[in-house]
Coordinates of C-alpha atoms in Angstrom, one line a residue:
Chain A
X1 CA 91.9 90.2 38.8
X2 CA 94.8 90.8 41.2
X3 CA 97.2 88.5 39.4
X4 CA 96.9 90.2 36.1
X5 CA 97.3 93.6 37.8
X6 CA 100.4 92.4 39.6
X7 CA 101.9 91.1 36.4
X8 CA 101.2 94.3 34.5
X9 CA 102.6 96.5 37.2
X10 CA 105.8 94.4 37.2
X11 CA 106.0 94.6 33.4
X12 CA 105.7 98.4 33.6
X13 CA 108.4 98.7 36.1
X14 CA 110.5 96.4 33.9
X15 CA 110.2 98.6 30.9
X16 CA 110.9 101.7 32.9
X17 CA 114.0 100.1 34.3
X18 CA 115.2 99.2 30.9
X19 CA 114.7 102.7 29.6
X20 CA 116.6 104.2 32.6
X21 CA 119.4 101.7 32.1
X22 CA 119.7 102.7 28.4
X23 CA 119.6 106.4 29.3
X24 CA 122.2 106.0 32.0
X25 CA 124.5 104.0 29.7
X26 CA 124.1 106.6 27.0
X27 CA 125.1 109.5 29.2
X28 CA 127.9 107.6 30.9
X29 CA 129.4 106.9 27.5
X30 CA 128.9 110.5 26.4
X31 CA 130.6 111.7 29.5
X32 CA 133.7 109.5 28.9
X33 CA 136.6 111.7 27.8
X34 CA 137.5 111.2 24.1
X35 CA 135.6 109.0 21.7
X36 CA 136.1 105.9 19.6
X37 CA 137.4 107.9 16.6
X38 CA 139.9 110.1 18.4
X39 CA 142.7 107.5 18.1
X40 CA 141.9 106.8 14.5
X41 CA 141.6 110.4 13.1
X42 CA 144.9 111.7 14.6
X43 CA 146.9 111.5 11.4
X44 CA 144.0 112.0 9.0
X45 CA 143.4 115.3 7.2
X46 CA 140.7 117.6 8.5
X47 CA 138.1 116.9 5.9
X48 CA 138.3 113.1 6.3
X49 CA 138.0 113.5 10.0
X50 CA 134.9 115.6 9.5
X51 CA 133.4 113.0 7.2
X52 CA 134.1 110.2 9.7
X53 CA 132.4 112.1 12.5
X54 CA 129.4 112.8 10.3
X55 CA 129.1 109.2 9.3
X56 CA 128.7 108.0 12.9
X57 CA 126.8 111.1 13.9
X58 CA 129.4 111.9 16.6
X59 CA 129.5 115.6 15.6
X60 CA 125.8 116.2 16.5
X61 CA 124.8 117.7 19.8
X62 CA 124.3 115.3 22.6
X63 CA 120.5 115.5 22.9
X64 CA 120.0 114.9 19.2
X65 CA 122.2 111.8 19.4
X66 CA 120.3 110.7 22.5
X67 CA 117.0 110.9 20.6
X68 CA 118.4 109.1 17.6
X69 CA 119.8 106.3 19.7
X70 CA 116.5 105.9 21.6
X71 CA 114.5 105.8 18.5
X72 CA 116.8 103.2 17.1
X73 CA 116.5 101.1 20.3
X74 CA 112.7 101.1 19.9
X75 CA 113.1 99.4 16.5
X76 CA 115.8 97.1 17.7
X77 CA 118.4 99.0 15.6
X78 CA 121.5 99.6 17.7
X79 CA 123.7 100.9 14.8
X80 CA 126.9 99.8 13.4
X81 CA 130.1 99.2 15.2
X82 CA 132.6 102.0 15.0
X83 CA 135.6 99.9 15.4
X84 CA 134.7 96.8 13.5
X85 CA 133.2 98.0 10.3
X86 CA 130.0 96.3 9.1
X87 CA 129.4 94.5 12.4
X88 CA 126.2 95.2 14.2
X89 CA 125.2 94.3 17.7
X90 CA 122.8 91.6 16.4
X91 CA 125.5 90.0 14.3
X92 CA 127.9 90.0 17.2
X93 CA 125.4 88.5 19.6
X94 CA 124.6 85.8 17.0
X95 CA 128.3 85.0 16.7
X96 CA 129.4 85.2 20.3
X97 CA 126.3 84.6 22.3
X98 CA 126.2 80.8 21.8
X99 CA 129.9 80.6 22.9
X100 CA 129.3 82.4 26.2
X101 CA 126.0 80.6 26.7
X102 CA 127.5 77.1 26.2
X103 CA 130.4 77.9 28.6
X104 CA 128.0 79.3 31.2
X105 CA 125.5 76.5 31.0
X106 CA 128.2 73.8 31.2
X107 CA 129.7 75.5 34.3
X108 CA 126.3 75.8 35.9
X109 CA 125.2 72.2 35.2
X110 CA 128.3 70.7 36.6
X111 CA 128.7 73.2 39.5
X112 CA 125.1 73.3 40.7
X113 CA 124.7 69.5 40.6
X114 CA 127.8 68.9 42.6
X115 CA 127.1 71.8 44.9
X116 CA 123.6 70.6 45.7
X117 CA 124.8 67.0 46.4
X118 CA 127.5 68.3 48.8
X119 CA 125.0 70.6 50.5
X120 CA 122.6 67.7 51.0
X121 CA 125.4 65.6 52.4
X122 CA 126.5 68.3 54.8
X123 CA 123.0 69.0 56.1
X124 CA 122.0 65.3 56.5
X125 CA 125.2 64.4 58.3
X126 CA 125.4 67.6 60.3
X127 CA 128.2 67.6 62.8
X128 CA 130.0 64.7 61.3
X129 CA 133.3 64.6 59.5
X130 CA 131.5 64.9 56.2
X131 CA 129.8 68.1 57.2
X132 CA 133.2 69.5 58.3
X133 CA 134.9 68.5 55.1
X134 CA 132.2 70.1 52.9
X135 CA 132.3 73.3 54.9
X136 CA 136.1 73.6 54.7
X137 CA 136.0 72.6 51.0
X138 CA 133.5 75.2 50.1
X139 CA 135.2 77.9 52.0
X140 CA 138.4 77.0 50.2
X141 CA 136.7 77.1 46.8
X142 CA 135.0 80.4 47.5
X143 CA 138.4 81.9 48.5
X144 CA 140.2 81.1 45.3
X145 CA 139.2 83.6 42.6
X146 CA 138.2 81.7 39.4
X147 CA 140.8 83.8 37.6
X148 CA 143.5 82.1 39.7
X149 CA 141.9 78.7 39.2
X150 CA 141.8 79.3 35.4
X151 CA 145.5 80.2 35.4
X152 CA 146.5 77.2 37.5
X153 CA 144.5 74.7 35.5
X154 CA 145.9 76.1 32.3
X155 CA 149.4 75.9 33.6
X156 CA 149.2 72.4 35.0
X157 CA 146.8 70.5 32.7
X158 CA 147.4 72.2 29.5
X159 CA 151.0 73.5 29.9
X160 CA 152.7 70.7 31.7
X161 CA 150.6 67.6 31.3
X162 CA 149.4 68.6 27.8
X163 CA 146.1 66.9 28.3
X164 CA 144.0 69.7 26.9
X165 CA 144.6 72.6 24.5
X166 CA 146.0 75.7 26.2
X167 CA 143.6 78.2 24.6
X168 CA 140.9 78.2 22.0
X169 CA 137.3 77.2 21.5
X170 CA 135.5 74.8 19.0
X171 CA 134.8 76.6 15.8
X172 CA 132.3 74.1 14.3
X173 CA 129.4 72.4 15.9
X174 CA 129.4 75.1 18.6
X175 CA 127.0 73.4 21.0
X176 CA 128.5 69.9 21.2
X177 CA 131.8 69.7 19.3
X178 CA 135.3 70.2 20.5
X179 CA 134.7 69.2 24.1
X180 CA 138.5 69.1 24.9
X181 CA 138.6 72.8 24.5
X182 CA 135.8 73.3 27.0
X183 CA 137.0 71.1 29.8
X184 CA 139.3 73.5 31.5
X185 CA 137.2 76.7 31.2
X186 CA 134.2 74.7 32.5
X187 CA 136.1 73.4 35.5
X188 CA 137.6 76.8 36.3
X189 CA 134.1 78.4 36.4
X190 CA 132.1 75.7 38.1
X191 CA 133.9 75.9 41.5
X192 CA 132.1 79.1 42.4
X193 CA 128.7 77.4 41.8
X194 CA 129.7 74.3 43.8
X195 CA 130.7 76.4 46.8
X196 CA 127.7 78.8 46.8
X197 CA 125.1 76.1 46.1
X198 CA 126.5 73.7 48.7
X199 CA 126.4 76.5 51.4
X200 CA 123.0 77.7 50.3
X201 CA 121.3 74.3 50.4
X202 CA 122.9 73.4 53.7
X203 CA 121.9 76.6 55.4
X204 CA 118.4 76.4 54.0
X205 CA 118.0 72.7 55.0
X206 CA 119.2 73.4 58.6
X207 CA 116.7 76.3 58.8
X208 CA 113.9 74.0 57.7
X209 CA 115.0 71.3 60.1
X210 CA 114.5 73.7 63.0
X211 CA 110.9 74.3 62.1
X212 CA 108.1 72.8 64.2
X213 CA 106.4 71.0 61.4
X214 CA 109.5 68.8 61.0
X215 CA 109.2 67.9 64.7
X216 CA 105.6 67.0 64.0
X217 CA 106.5 64.9 61.0
X218 CA 109.1 63.1 63.1
X219 CA 106.7 62.5 66.0
X220 CA 104.2 61.1 63.6
X221 CA 106.6 58.3 63.2
X222 CA 108.0 59.0 59.7
X223 CA 111.5 57.7 59.1
X224 CA 114.4 60.1 58.9
X225 CA 114.6 59.5 55.2
X226 CA 111.0 60.3 54.6
X227 CA 111.2 63.5 56.6
X228 CA 114.2 64.6 54.6
X229 CA 112.8 63.7 51.3
X230 CA 109.2 64.9 51.6
X231 CA 109.4 67.7 54.1
X232 CA 112.8 69.2 54.4
X233 CA 114.0 69.1 50.8
X234 CA 110.8 70.4 49.3
X235 CA 110.8 73.4 51.6
X236 CA 114.6 73.9 51.5
X237 CA 114.5 74.2 47.7
X238 CA 112.5 77.5 47.7
X239 CA 115.6 79.7 48.1
X240 CA 117.5 77.5 45.6
X241 CA 114.7 78.1 43.1
X242 CA 115.0 81.9 43.5
X243 CA 118.7 81.8 43.2
X244 CA 118.8 79.6 40.0
X245 CA 117.3 82.0 37.5
X246 CA 119.7 84.8 38.7
X247 CA 122.6 82.4 38.2
X248 CA 121.3 81.6 34.8
X249 CA 121.0 85.3 33.8
X250 CA 124.5 86.0 35.2
X251 CA 126.1 83.0 33.6
X252 CA 126.1 84.5 30.1
X253 CA 128.3 87.4 31.1
X254 CA 129.7 85.9 34.2
X255 CA 133.0 84.5 32.8
X256 CA 134.8 87.6 31.5
X257 CA 138.0 86.5 33.1
X258 CA 137.9 82.9 32.1
X259 CA 137.2 84.0 28.6
X260 CA 140.2 86.3 28.8
X261 CA 142.5 83.6 30.2
X262 CA 141.5 80.9 27.6
X263 CA 141.1 83.4 24.7
X264 CA 137.5 82.3 24.2
X265 CA 135.7 84.5 21.7
X266 CA 132.7 85.1 23.9
X267 CA 130.4 88.1 24.7
X268 CA 132.1 89.0 27.9
X269 CA 135.5 89.4 26.5
X270 CA 134.1 91.3 23.5
X271 CA 132.2 93.6 25.8
X272 CA 135.3 94.5 27.8
X273 CA 137.2 95.3 24.6
X274 CA 134.4 97.3 23.3
X275 CA 134.3 99.4 26.5
X276 CA 138.0 99.9 26.4
X277 CA 137.8 101.0 22.7
X278 CA 134.7 103.2 23.4
X279 CA 132.8 101.5 20.7
X280 CA 129.7 103.4 21.7
X281 CA 127.1 101.6 19.6
X282 CA 128.3 98.1 20.6
X283 CA 128.5 98.9 24.3
X284 CA 125.1 100.5 24.2
X285 CA 123.6 97.6 22.4
X286 CA 125.2 94.9 24.5
X287 CA 124.3 96.7 27.8
X288 CA 120.7 97.0 26.8
X289 CA 120.4 93.4 25.6
X290 CA 122.2 91.9 28.6
X291 CA 120.2 94.1 31.0
X292 CA 117.0 93.1 29.2
X293 CA 117.8 89.4 29.7
X294 CA 118.7 90.0 33.3
X295 CA 115.6 92.0 34.1
X296 CA 113.4 89.6 32.2
X297 CA 114.7 86.7 34.3
X298 CA 113.9 88.7 37.5
X299 CA 110.4 89.4 36.1
X300 CA 109.8 85.7 35.3
X301 CA 111.0 84.8 38.8
X302 CA 108.7 87.3 40.4
X303 CA 105.7 86.0 38.4
X304 CA 106.6 82.3 39.1
X305 CA 106.9 83.2 42.8
X306 CA 103.6 84.9 43.0
X307 CA 102.0 81.7 41.5
X308 CA 103.8 79.5 43.9
X309 CA 103.3 81.7 46.9
X310 CA 100.2 84.0 46.7
X311 CA 101.2 85.9 49.8
X312 CA 103.9 87.7 47.9
X313 CA 101.4 89.1 45.5
X314 CA 99.3 90.5 48.3
X315 CA 102.0 91.9 50.5
X316 CA 104.1 93.2 47.5
X317 CA 107.8 93.6 47.4
X318 CA 110.1 91.1 49.1
X319 CA 111.8 89.0 46.6
Chain B
X1 CA 98.8 79.8 120.8
X2 CA 100.2 78.8 117.5
X3 CA 102.8 81.0 115.8
X4 CA 102.0 81.7 112.2
X5 CA 104.6 80.2 109.9
X6 CA 107.1 82.9 108.8
X7 CA 110.6 83.3 107.4
X8 CA 113.4 83.9 109.9
X9 CA 114.7 87.4 109.9
X10 CA 118.3 87.8 108.9
X11 CA 119.2 88.5 112.5
X12 CA 117.5 85.4 113.8
X13 CA 119.1 83.2 111.1
X14 CA 122.5 84.5 111.9
X15 CA 121.9 83.7 115.6
X16 CA 121.1 80.1 114.9
X17 CA 123.9 79.8 112.3
X18 CA 121.9 79.4 109.1
X19 CA 123.2 81.3 106.2
X20 CA 120.1 82.6 104.3
X21 CA 119.4 80.7 101.1
X22 CA 119.8 83.1 98.3
X23 CA 117.9 81.1 95.7
X24 CA 116.6 84.2 94.2
X25 CA 119.9 85.6 93.4
X26 CA 121.7 84.9 90.1
X27 CA 124.8 82.8 90.8
X28 CA 126.4 83.6 87.5
X29 CA 126.8 87.0 86.1
X30 CA 124.5 87.5 83.1
X31 CA 126.2 87.6 79.8
X32 CA 125.4 90.3 77.3
X33 CA 124.9 89.4 73.7
X34 CA 128.4 90.5 72.8
X35 CA 130.1 88.6 75.6
X36 CA 128.4 85.4 74.5
X37 CA 129.2 86.1 70.9
X38 CA 132.9 86.6 71.7
X39 CA 132.9 83.4 73.9
X40 CA 131.4 81.4 71.0
X41 CA 133.9 82.9 68.6
X42 CA 136.8 82.1 70.8
X43 CA 135.8 78.5 71.0
X44 CA 135.8 78.2 67.2
X45 CA 139.4 77.3 66.2
X46 CA 139.0 78.1 62.5
X47 CA 137.7 81.6 63.2
X48 CA 140.5 82.3 65.7
X49 CA 143.1 81.1 63.3
X50 CA 141.7 83.4 60.7
X51 CA 141.7 86.3 63.1
X52 CA 145.3 85.6 63.9
X53 CA 146.2 85.2 60.2
X54 CA 144.7 88.6 59.4
X55 CA 146.7 90.2 62.2
X56 CA 149.8 88.7 60.8
X57 CA 149.0 90.0 57.3
X58 CA 148.3 93.4 58.7
X59 CA 151.6 93.4 60.5
X60 CA 153.5 92.5 57.3
X61 CA 151.5 95.1 55.3
X62 CA 152.5 97.8 57.8
X63 CA 156.1 96.8 58.5
X64 CA 157.0 94.3 55.8
X65 CA 159.2 96.5 53.7
X66 CA 161.0 97.8 56.9
X67 CA 161.7 94.2 58.0
X68 CA 163.1 92.9 54.7
X69 CA 165.1 96.1 54.3
X70 CA 164.2 96.5 50.6
X71 CA 162.1 99.0 48.8
X72 CA 159.2 98.2 46.5
X73 CA 160.2 100.7 43.8
X74 CA 164.0 100.4 43.6
X75 CA 164.9 99.0 40.3
X76 CA 168.0 96.8 40.2
X77 CA 169.0 95.8 36.7
X78 CA 171.5 93.2 37.9
X79 CA 169.0 91.2 40.0
X80 CA 166.2 90.6 37.5
X81 CA 163.9 87.6 37.8
X82 CA 165.7 86.1 40.7
X83 CA 164.3 83.1 42.5
X84 CA 163.3 83.4 46.2
X85 CA 166.4 83.7 48.3
X86 CA 167.6 85.0 51.7
X87 CA 168.0 88.5 50.3
X88 CA 164.8 88.5 48.4
X89 CA 162.3 86.4 50.2
X90 CA 159.8 86.2 47.3
X91 CA 162.4 86.7 44.6
X92 CA 162.5 89.7 42.3
X93 CA 160.5 90.7 39.3
X94 CA 161.5 91.6 35.7
X95 CA 162.9 95.0 36.7
X96 CA 164.8 93.6 39.7
X97 CA 162.3 94.9 42.3
X98 CA 161.9 93.0 45.5
X99 CA 158.8 91.0 45.2
X100 CA 158.2 90.6 48.9
X101 CA 157.9 94.3 49.4
X102 CA 155.7 94.6 46.3
X103 CA 153.4 92.0 47.6
X104 CA 153.2 93.7 51.0
X105 CA 152.5 97.0 49.3
X106 CA 150.0 95.5 47.0
X107 CA 148.2 93.6 49.7
X108 CA 148.0 96.8 51.6
X109 CA 146.3 98.7 48.8
X110 CA 144.0 95.8 48.0
X111 CA 142.9 95.6 51.6
X112 CA 142.5 99.4 51.9
X113 CA 140.3 99.6 48.8
X114 CA 138.2 96.6 50.0
X115 CA 137.8 98.2 53.5
X116 CA 136.8 101.6 52.2
X117 CA 134.3 100.1 49.7
X118 CA 132.9 97.9 52.4
X119 CA 132.5 100.9 54.8
X120 CA 130.8 102.9 52.1
X121 CA 128.5 100.0 51.4
X122 CA 127.6 99.7 55.1
X123 CA 127.2 103.4 55.8
X124 CA 125.2 104.3 52.8
X125 CA 123.2 101.0 53.1
X126 CA 122.3 101.8 56.7
X127 CA 121.3 105.3 56.1
X128 CA 119.2 104.4 53.1
X129 CA 117.7 101.3 54.6
X130 CA 117.1 103.1 57.9
X131 CA 115.3 106.0 56.1
X132 CA 113.1 103.5 54.2
X133 CA 112.1 101.7 57.4
X134 CA 111.7 105.0 59.3
X135 CA 109.5 106.9 56.8
X136 CA 107.6 103.9 55.5
X137 CA 104.6 104.5 53.2
X138 CA 105.0 106.3 49.9
X139 CA 108.6 107.4 50.6
X140 CA 109.5 103.8 51.3
X141 CA 108.0 102.5 48.1
X142 CA 109.6 105.2 46.0
X143 CA 113.0 104.5 47.6
X144 CA 112.5 100.8 47.1
X145 CA 111.7 101.3 43.4
X146 CA 115.0 103.2 43.0
X147 CA 116.9 100.3 44.7
X148 CA 115.1 97.8 42.4
X149 CA 116.1 99.7 39.3
X150 CA 119.7 100.1 40.5
X151 CA 120.1 96.4 41.2
X152 CA 118.9 95.4 37.8
X153 CA 121.8 97.2 36.3
X154 CA 124.3 94.3 35.8
X155 CA 127.1 95.1 38.3
X156 CA 130.2 94.5 36.2
X157 CA 128.8 96.6 33.3
X158 CA 128.3 99.6 35.7
X159 CA 131.7 99.1 37.1
X160 CA 133.4 99.1 33.7
X161 CA 131.4 102.1 32.4
X162 CA 132.1 104.2 35.5
X163 CA 135.8 103.3 35.3
X164 CA 135.8 104.6 31.8
X165 CA 134.2 107.9 32.7
X166 CA 136.3 108.7 35.8
X167 CA 139.5 107.1 34.6
X168 CA 141.6 104.2 35.7
X169 CA 142.8 105.3 39.1
X170 CA 142.1 104.4 42.7
X171 CA 139.4 107.0 43.1
X172 CA 137.7 105.8 40.0
X173 CA 137.8 102.2 41.1
X174 CA 136.4 103.1 44.5
X175 CA 133.5 105.0 43.0
X176 CA 132.9 102.3 40.4
X177 CA 132.7 99.5 42.9
X178 CA 130.6 101.4 45.4
X179 CA 128.0 102.9 43.1
X180 CA 125.4 100.1 43.5
X181 CA 127.0 97.9 46.2
X182 CA 125.0 99.4 49.0
X183 CA 121.6 98.3 47.6
X184 CA 121.7 94.8 49.1
X185 CA 122.7 96.2 52.5
X186 CA 119.9 98.8 52.3
X187 CA 117.3 96.2 51.6
X188 CA 118.6 93.9 54.3
X189 CA 118.6 96.7 56.9
X190 CA 115.1 97.8 55.9
X191 CA 113.8 94.2 56.2
X192 CA 115.4 93.6 59.5
X193 CA 114.2 96.9 61.0
X194 CA 110.7 96.3 59.8
X195 CA 110.7 92.8 61.2
X196 CA 112.1 94.0 64.5
X197 CA 109.4 96.7 64.9
X198 CA 106.8 94.0 64.8
X199 CA 108.5 91.6 67.3
X200 CA 107.0 90.9 70.6
X201 CA 110.0 92.1 72.6
X202 CA 110.0 95.5 71.0
X203 CA 106.2 95.8 71.5
X204 CA 106.5 94.7 75.1
X205 CA 109.3 97.2 75.7
X206 CA 107.1 99.9 74.2
X207 CA 104.1 98.8 76.4
X208 CA 106.3 99.2 79.4
X209 CA 106.9 102.8 78.4
X210 CA 110.3 102.6 76.9
X211 CA 111.3 105.8 75.0
X212 CA 111.9 105.6 71.3
X213 CA 115.6 106.2 72.0
X214 CA 115.7 103.3 74.4
X215 CA 114.0 101.0 71.9
X216 CA 116.5 102.0 69.2
X217 CA 119.5 101.7 71.4
X218 CA 118.6 98.5 73.3
X219 CA 116.7 96.6 70.6
X220 CA 117.1 98.0 67.1
X221 CA 120.8 98.6 66.9
X222 CA 122.1 95.5 68.8
X223 CA 119.9 93.3 66.6
X224 CA 121.2 94.9 63.3
X225 CA 124.9 95.2 64.1
X226 CA 125.3 91.4 63.7
X227 CA 124.0 91.6 60.2
X228 CA 126.3 94.5 59.5
X229 CA 129.4 92.8 60.7
X230 CA 128.6 89.8 58.6
X231 CA 128.0 92.0 55.7
X232 CA 131.4 93.7 56.2
X233 CA 133.2 90.4 56.5
X234 CA 131.6 88.8 53.4
X235 CA 131.8 91.8 51.2
X236 CA 135.5 92.4 51.7
X237 CA 136.6 89.3 49.8
X238 CA 134.3 90.1 46.9
X239 CA 135.8 93.6 46.6
X240 CA 139.3 92.1 46.7
X241 CA 138.2 89.8 43.9
X242 CA 136.7 92.5 41.8
X243 CA 139.7 94.7 42.2
X244 CA 142.0 91.9 41.3
X245 CA 140.0 90.8 38.3
X246 CA 139.6 94.4 36.9
X247 CA 143.3 95.0 37.3
X248 CA 143.9 91.7 35.5
X249 CA 141.9 92.8 32.6
X250 CA 143.8 96.1 32.5
X251 CA 140.7 98.0 33.7
X252 CA 141.7 98.5 37.3
X253 CA 144.0 101.0 39.0
X254 CA 146.7 102.3 36.7
X255 CA 149.9 104.2 37.0
X256 CA 152.4 103.3 39.7
X257 CA 149.9 102.0 42.2
X258 CA 150.2 98.3 42.8
X259 CA 147.6 96.0 44.2
X260 CA 147.5 92.2 44.3
X261 CA 145.5 92.2 41.1
X262 CA 148.2 94.2 39.3
X263 CA 150.9 91.9 40.6
X264 CA 149.0 88.8 39.5
X265 CA 148.5 90.2 36.0
X266 CA 152.2 91.1 35.9
X267 CA 153.1 87.6 37.1
X268 CA 150.8 85.9 34.5
X269 CA 153.0 87.1 31.7
X270 CA 156.0 85.4 33.3
X271 CA 154.1 82.3 34.4
X272 CA 156.0 79.8 32.3
X273 CA 159.5 80.9 33.2
X274 CA 159.3 82.4 36.7
X275 CA 156.2 80.9 38.2
X276 CA 156.8 82.4 41.7
X277 CA 156.0 85.8 40.3
X278 CA 152.4 84.7 39.9
X279 CA 152.5 82.3 42.8
X280 CA 153.3 84.6 45.7
X281 CA 150.7 87.4 45.0
X282 CA 148.1 84.7 44.2
X283 CA 148.8 82.8 47.4
X284 CA 148.6 86.0 49.5
X285 CA 145.3 86.9 47.9
X286 CA 143.9 83.5 48.6
X287 CA 145.2 83.6 52.1
X288 CA 143.6 86.9 52.9
X289 CA 140.3 86.0 51.3
X290 CA 140.3 82.6 53.0
X291 CA 140.9 84.3 56.4
X292 CA 138.0 86.7 55.9
X293 CA 135.7 83.9 54.8
X294 CA 136.6 81.7 57.7
X295 CA 136.2 84.6 60.1
X296 CA 132.9 85.5 58.5
X297 CA 131.7 81.9 58.9
X298 CA 132.7 81.9 62.6
X299 CA 131.0 85.2 63.1
X300 CA 127.8 84.0 61.5
X301 CA 127.6 81.2 64.0
X302 CA 128.7 83.4 66.9
X303 CA 126.3 86.3 66.2
X304 CA 123.2 84.1 65.6
X305 CA 121.4 84.0 69.0
X306 CA 119.5 80.9 67.9
X307 CA 122.7 78.9 67.7
X308 CA 123.1 78.3 71.4

């Protein structure tokens, strides 16, 4: 059965990719000058230093550490944080994952919805003032880094108008509570989605409108509305559907900077700090988990695609 | 005897005063692809404004500090945190350094880094994509697998890790940002070349006995350069963003080097008291990126032969 073979092949590539990513991360971390302990042990006596290194296994030769790490990964054991004692990757993801996920999802929901509506407007009213406004608006949005947006929103709405808290994140009821904390970070991050989805939908709709089957549909006597709804939109959504899962996978880690501006205790910010402090186990664990989510989403997209469009399965490649 | 109908000879027609009809001859000179692209671009006011804006920015980057007569490193303890004035167009920073010069200098480095990264992306992407399309078969599928694995590595994570290994300096930043950037270009080029190879005009040209060199020069390259220019134009803003964001997090270029990102992160700490220290670098950054995006948009329309 060709479908099963296709899926299995993709799965094998996925596992290989994950293994390579873990290996690359391990050796990159090992190649980094210094280590997580070097700052801590400076003033400690020699024996304590030795003990500390033994505790985290940092004194062993690199290949031995590699094998230990890989064995741990197989069992889902990433080890304990070197900087924050007693924390493991799992406990950190449990704590901080929902924070980043909520922020990312809110940004996406708002941004993608507005973006698609604007794209639709621009494509339907092509050449009109509306089209022009949407184009200019989306270029403007793309050109302002969300970092600057975040700083501006914080300064104006939190600093001067005092409508929202300057920094922070709801501590209880992490999925629904404390919405006033989430307004500004969500706004700051959604502009990118608005701009890219508006442009994507417009381009894809115009592409479809140039096809001959649209001419056929129109010459059949369908109204403009029917052509747009039944023929153009359905076909124009194919690129959007490929793009969406990628955005979803990226949205978890996507707001490093917004998290940093609003002091949101999310995964992204934590990751940056862990990299800076060379907290090997945490960096390793987070990289592998984030990459796994990312690759898994690509895998699912591929599979869904091959169900929707069997040609891809036969031709291979081409995402 | 009836004369068979015939055309007049040029000599005869001159004698009876008829200028020969030259219906066969092209009245207008044919336009090459590039001429028509340039003509379309020139008609696009947004794109031309963007081009003009970029030239102005370039001018200030090159000659800015000479015009304002200040120096971006001179520390002047008596002129700290001054508001914009005739002497200091953008004001001064906490150490009394002229902000205008610093912004010029920073914009220069940001642009330079973005340009180099974009060039690396294009060159490596072209070479790799070209090789995939040229060799095809097993080589192609192995090279494609490598690209697939590389792109599944989350980009920001790679960048951060590489920065840690090489160190926080300009070279490290360049390598970190370029390490997987070329994958998208390589795929695009491969796709485009493969598609071109199958097109009717390339086949027709081969049927008519064109040499491989002619096919490559006349068909392959002109039909790919458009994509490359677009790629260049759209990747520059993203490099400027990445550099600025990394510098903002303290993971970008370190030491004395200044870029727009460094200036923005310096300005952020003084945001409440001296907002212009954040405002000017941020505005320049937005201005440059906006110009590149508008130019890119104009180029997309101009370079697309279907948009006549």
